[in-house]
């Protein structure tokens, strides 16, 4: 990421990149005042609502409770709501996820992801990350064919939570192992806050089932269980 971008507010950084690639989008979504050093919920990209810019610069805890997307997310987070930050990997209101995934937009996704990674590493610095989208592992390093950000994971000391795996970030994949697009020289094992924090990662795909499907109640994590996990992580050195 070019240094001049770092001098811009976060939303303007994203806008600069999207306009550089002439990508058709309806707005940028970035919650304001994200708590630092606590919990981070990560999505893929914002849903396309009636007013794409309506939720810009609003803290996560103040997002609408009656929205089809935010209602279950906030219900899940209700016991830890003041500790939750939120960010989308690609925070642009777009026509569809498959459209953004087209190969012709690989460079666009690369540059957007560099901005997102920088925000997570240098500003939010979470101790617990909860992935709310099924595509998350593709961009964080769990997919060996396309590691992108290239984090390395190990099993957590905590047991899986209702079948949802909990990992711990322990470093980066060796450069020779990466099929990676992002310039990760900015972050190394010595400079990464996620590595230093031994950030825990919960891959939770059961929050909202794909259309036409329904998850069994046995796999759904309750707000109390999320709170219990967070309390344990907070006590770690």
Tab-separated table of C-alpha atoms in Angstrom:
chain	number	residue	atom	x	y	z
A	1	UNK	CA	0.000	0.000	0.000
A	2	UNK	CA	1.353	3.386	-0.985
A	3	UNK	CA	2.252	5.689	1.892
A	4	UNK	CA	0.042	8.554	0.715
A	5	UNK	CA	-3.025	6.398	1.359
A	6	UNK	CA	-2.147	6.120	5.036
A	7	UNK	CA	-2.636	9.861	5.391
A	8	UNK	CA	-6.296	9.569	4.347
A	9	UNK	CA	-9.258	8.585	6.576
A	10	UNK	CA	-10.118	4.905	6.273
A	11	UNK	CA	-13.216	5.368	4.113
A	12	UNK	CA	-11.292	7.594	1.708
A	13	UNK	CA	-8.565	4.963	1.375
A	14	UNK	CA	-11.117	2.414	0.245
A	15	UNK	CA	-12.794	4.926	-2.077
A	16	UNK	CA	-9.456	5.794	-3.692
A	17	UNK	CA	-8.782	2.162	-4.559
A	18	UNK	CA	-12.283	1.374	-5.794
A	19	UNK	CA	-12.311	4.418	-8.061
A	20	UNK	CA	-8.835	3.575	-9.324
A	21	UNK	CA	-10.234	0.320	-10.735
A	22	UNK	CA	-13.546	1.870	-11.902
A	23	UNK	CA	-15.422	-0.791	-9.950
A	24	UNK	CA	-19.218	-0.261	-9.847
A	25	UNK	CA	-20.151	0.176	-6.209
A	26	UNK	CA	-22.900	1.878	-4.197
A	27	UNK	CA	-21.021	3.024	-1.109
A	28	UNK	CA	-18.461	2.183	1.589
A	29	UNK	CA	-19.333	0.695	4.971
A	30	UNK	CA	-16.951	1.226	7.887
A	31	UNK	CA	-18.229	1.306	11.483
A	32	UNK	CA	-16.716	4.094	13.585
A	33	UNK	CA	-14.951	4.000	16.956
A	34	UNK	CA	-14.058	0.323	16.783
A	35	UNK	CA	-12.840	-0.901	20.203
A	36	UNK	CA	-9.140	-1.817	20.190
A	37	UNK	CA	-7.510	-4.923	21.614
A	38	UNK	CA	-10.770	-6.785	22.118
A	39	UNK	CA	-13.142	-8.730	19.814
A	40	UNK	CA	-13.330	-8.262	16.052
A	41	UNK	CA	-16.210	-9.574	13.953
A	42	UNK	CA	-15.150	-10.000	10.310
A	43	UNK	CA	-17.507	-10.203	7.357
A	44	UNK	CA	-16.871	-10.425	3.618
A	45	UNK	CA	-18.608	-7.360	2.172
A	46	UNK	CA	-21.673	-5.374	3.239
A	47	UNK	CA	-25.102	-6.306	2.005
A	48	UNK	CA	-26.694	-3.913	-0.446
A	49	UNK	CA	-29.459	-2.155	1.466
A	50	UNK	CA	-31.794	0.658	0.535
A	51	UNK	CA	-29.302	3.322	1.611
A	52	UNK	CA	-25.737	1.958	1.211
A	53	UNK	CA	-24.156	4.878	3.078
A	54	UNK	CA	-26.624	4.976	5.966
A	55	UNK	CA	-24.428	3.051	8.427
A	56	UNK	CA	-21.115	4.772	7.758
A	57	UNK	CA	-19.366	6.197	10.803
A	58	UNK	CA	-21.721	4.465	13.261
A	59	UNK	CA	-20.275	2.277	16.062
A	60	UNK	CA	-21.149	-1.409	15.790
A	61	UNK	CA	-23.220	-1.310	18.985
A	62	UNK	CA	-25.418	1.435	17.484
A	63	UNK	CA	-26.211	-0.349	14.219
A	64	UNK	CA	-29.958	-0.979	13.651
A	65	UNK	CA	-31.491	-3.818	15.669
A	66	UNK	CA	-34.293	-4.391	13.148
A	67	UNK	CA	-32.054	-4.952	10.108
A	68	UNK	CA	-32.202	-8.433	8.556
A	69	UNK	CA	-28.409	-8.766	8.687
A	70	UNK	CA	-27.504	-6.871	11.853
A	71	UNK	CA	-30.285	-8.222	14.081
A	72	UNK	CA	-28.828	-11.764	14.423
A	73	UNK	CA	-25.260	-10.418	14.583
A	74	UNK	CA	-26.071	-8.053	17.429
A	75	UNK	CA	-28.138	-10.696	19.205
A	76	UNK	CA	-25.131	-13.035	19.073
A	77	UNK	CA	-22.902	-10.266	20.474
A	78	UNK	CA	-25.332	-8.850	23.034
A	79	UNK	CA	-23.358	-9.931	26.126
A	80	UNK	CA	-20.084	-8.454	24.825
A	81	UNK	CA	-21.478	-5.684	22.623
A	82	UNK	CA	-19.220	-2.938	24.024
A	83	UNK	CA	-16.109	-5.003	23.261
A	84	UNK	CA	-16.967	-5.776	19.617
A	85	UNK	CA	-15.376	-4.124	16.600
A	86	UNK	CA	-16.535	-4.903	13.070
A	87	UNK	CA	-14.895	-4.813	9.671
A	88	UNK	CA	-15.556	-6.351	6.264
A	89	UNK	CA	-12.629	-7.695	4.271
A	90	UNK	CA	-13.968	-5.747	1.283
A	91	UNK	CA	-16.219	-3.015	2.753
A	92	UNK	CA	-17.833	-1.918	-0.512
A	93	UNK	CA	-21.530	-2.228	-1.248
A	94	UNK	CA	-21.411	-4.348	-4.381
A	95	UNK	CA	-23.879	-6.192	-6.564
A	96	UNK	CA	-22.836	-9.652	-5.358
A	97	UNK	CA	-19.980	-11.585	-3.805
A	98	UNK	CA	-19.438	-13.758	-6.938
A	99	UNK	CA	-19.102	-10.616	-9.051
A	100	UNK	CA	-16.373	-9.236	-6.788
A	101	UNK	CA	-14.642	-12.642	-6.914
A	102	UNK	CA	-14.227	-12.556	-10.696
A	103	UNK	CA	-10.526	-12.906	-11.697
A	104	UNK	CA	-10.525	-9.505	-13.404
A	105	UNK	CA	-10.892	-7.966	-9.927
A	106	UNK	CA	-7.971	-9.821	-8.324
A	107	UNK	CA	-5.867	-6.650	-8.160
A	108	UNK	CA	-8.768	-4.677	-6.704
A	109	UNK	CA	-9.291	-7.264	-3.952
A	110	UNK	CA	-5.564	-7.293	-3.277
A	111	UNK	CA	-5.362	-3.553	-2.680
A	112	UNK	CA	-8.562	-3.433	-0.627
A	113	UNK	CA	-7.322	-6.300	1.508
A	114	UNK	CA	-4.036	-4.514	2.162
A	115	UNK	CA	-6.007	-1.615	3.643
A	116	UNK	CA	-8.142	-3.942	5.743
A	117	UNK	CA	-5.141	-5.867	7.032
A	118	UNK	CA	-3.365	-2.639	7.953
A	119	UNK	CA	-6.431	-1.444	9.896
A	120	UNK	CA	-6.689	-4.751	11.774
A	121	UNK	CA	-2.967	-4.984	12.541
A	122	UNK	CA	-2.265	-1.369	13.527
A	123	UNK	CA	-5.564	0.013	14.872
A	124	UNK	CA	-7.983	-2.719	16.007
A	125	UNK	CA	-5.362	-5.243	17.241
A	126	UNK	CA	-7.954	-7.810	18.356
A	127	UNK	CA	-7.396	-10.641	20.820
A	128	UNK	CA	-10.331	-12.612	19.437
A	129	UNK	CA	-11.483	-12.634	15.819
A	130	UNK	CA	-14.845	-14.130	14.894
A	131	UNK	CA	-15.345	-14.849	11.198
A	132	UNK	CA	-18.949	-14.553	10.122
A	133	UNK	CA	-18.538	-15.487	6.461
A	134	UNK	CA	-17.826	-18.823	4.805
A	135	UNK	CA	-15.113	-17.311	2.575
A	136	UNK	CA	-12.925	-16.051	5.430
A	137	UNK	CA	-10.439	-18.906	5.475
A	138	UNK	CA	-9.655	-18.316	1.788
A	139	UNK	CA	-8.157	-14.899	2.531
A	140	UNK	CA	-6.566	-15.444	5.944
A	141	UNK	CA	-4.279	-18.372	5.192
A	142	UNK	CA	-6.154	-21.597	5.817
A	143	UNK	CA	-6.519	-22.334	2.113
A	144	UNK	CA	-3.165	-23.667	0.887
A	145	UNK	CA	-3.946	-22.815	-2.729
A	146	UNK	CA	-4.417	-19.091	-2.174
A	147	UNK	CA	-3.082	-17.840	1.135
A	148	UNK	CA	-3.450	-14.097	0.503
A	149	UNK	CA	-2.694	-12.608	3.933
A	150	UNK	CA	-0.777	-15.762	4.730
A	151	UNK	CA	-1.202	-16.127	8.480
A	152	UNK	CA	-0.157	-19.415	10.048
A	153	UNK	CA	-2.479	-21.070	12.558
A	154	UNK	CA	-2.214	-23.618	15.310
A	155	UNK	CA	-4.902	-25.287	17.364
A	156	UNK	CA	-6.071	-23.261	20.341
A	157	UNK	CA	-5.909	-24.465	23.928
A	158	UNK	CA	-9.703	-24.192	23.914
A	159	UNK	CA	-11.912	-26.979	22.657
A	160	UNK	CA	-14.035	-26.504	19.566
A	161	UNK	CA	-17.199	-24.627	20.409
A	162	UNK	CA	-20.213	-26.601	19.219
A	163	UNK	CA	-18.168	-27.951	16.320
A	164	UNK	CA	-16.795	-24.519	15.385
A	165	UNK	CA	-13.010	-24.646	15.319
A	166	UNK	CA	-10.916	-22.229	17.369
A	167	UNK	CA	-7.413	-21.468	16.107
A	168	UNK	CA	-4.596	-19.261	17.302
A	169	UNK	CA	-2.482	-17.104	14.995
A	170	UNK	CA	1.141	-18.161	15.489
A	171	UNK	CA	3.010	-16.520	12.601
A	172	UNK	CA	3.144	-16.323	8.833
A	173	UNK	CA	3.534	-19.025	6.225
A	174	UNK	CA	7.070	-19.196	4.876
A	175	UNK	CA	7.334	-17.047	1.758
A	176	UNK	CA	8.250	-20.085	-0.344
A	177	UNK	CA	4.929	-21.694	0.641
A	178	UNK	CA	2.790	-18.740	-0.345
A	179	UNK	CA	0.731	-18.293	-3.447
A	180	UNK	CA	0.008	-14.825	-2.171
A	181	UNK	CA	-0.848	-11.537	-3.782
A	182	UNK	CA	-0.494	-9.136	-0.871
A	183	UNK	CA	2.754	-7.325	-0.143
A	184	UNK	CA	3.201	-8.544	3.419
A	185	UNK	CA	6.612	-6.964	3.956
A	186	UNK	CA	4.917	-4.329	6.126
A	187	UNK	CA	4.147	-7.037	8.697
A	188	UNK	CA	6.445	-9.800	9.889
A	189	UNK	CA	6.371	-12.175	12.812
A	190	UNK	CA	8.284	-9.537	14.772
A	191	UNK	CA	5.953	-6.648	13.922
A	192	UNK	CA	2.535	-8.316	13.665
A	193	UNK	CA	0.201	-7.435	16.530
A	194	UNK	CA	-1.935	-10.489	15.782
A	195	UNK	CA	1.098	-12.734	16.211
A	196	UNK	CA	2.213	-10.855	19.334
A	197	UNK	CA	-1.272	-11.113	20.828
A	198	UNK	CA	-1.527	-14.789	19.883
A	199	UNK	CA	-4.917	-13.744	18.573
A	200	UNK	CA	-7.567	-16.450	18.738
A	201	UNK	CA	-9.787	-17.024	15.725
A	202	UNK	CA	-13.248	-18.551	15.796
A	203	UNK	CA	-14.584	-19.689	12.441
A	204	UNK	CA	-18.305	-19.314	13.038
A	205	UNK	CA	-20.313	-19.959	9.906
A	206	UNK	CA	-23.555	-20.892	11.600
A	207	UNK	CA	-24.782	-17.396	12.450
A	208	UNK	CA	-26.871	-17.139	9.300
A	209	UNK	CA	-27.534	-20.210	7.195
A	210	UNK	CA	-27.419	-19.999	3.385
A	211	UNK	CA	-30.780	-19.440	1.750
A	212	UNK	CA	-32.855	-22.603	1.785
A	213	UNK	CA	-30.820	-24.242	4.569
A	214	UNK	CA	-31.090	-24.361	8.325
A	215	UNK	CA	-28.385	-25.176	10.847
A	216	UNK	CA	-29.090	-27.577	13.684
A	217	UNK	CA	-29.498	-25.962	17.077
A	218	UNK	CA	-26.582	-28.056	18.348
A	219	UNK	CA	-24.118	-26.092	16.184
A	220	UNK	CA	-25.338	-22.603	17.122
A	221	UNK	CA	-23.160	-20.771	19.649
A	222	UNK	CA	-25.135	-18.854	22.250
A	223	UNK	CA	-24.359	-15.303	23.446
A	224	UNK	CA	-23.450	-16.775	26.842
A	225	UNK	CA	-20.948	-19.172	25.270
A	226	UNK	CA	-19.314	-16.354	23.310
A	227	UNK	CA	-19.053	-14.337	26.521
A	228	UNK	CA	-17.492	-17.288	28.370
A	229	UNK	CA	-14.900	-17.749	25.621
A	230	UNK	CA	-14.038	-14.042	25.657
A	231	UNK	CA	-13.654	-14.028	29.446
A	232	UNK	CA	-11.182	-16.908	29.193
A	233	UNK	CA	-9.176	-15.214	26.435
A	234	UNK	CA	-9.016	-11.937	28.384
A	235	UNK	CA	-7.334	-13.773	31.248
A	236	UNK	CA	-4.529	-15.160	29.073
A	237	UNK	CA	-1.098	-13.504	29.505
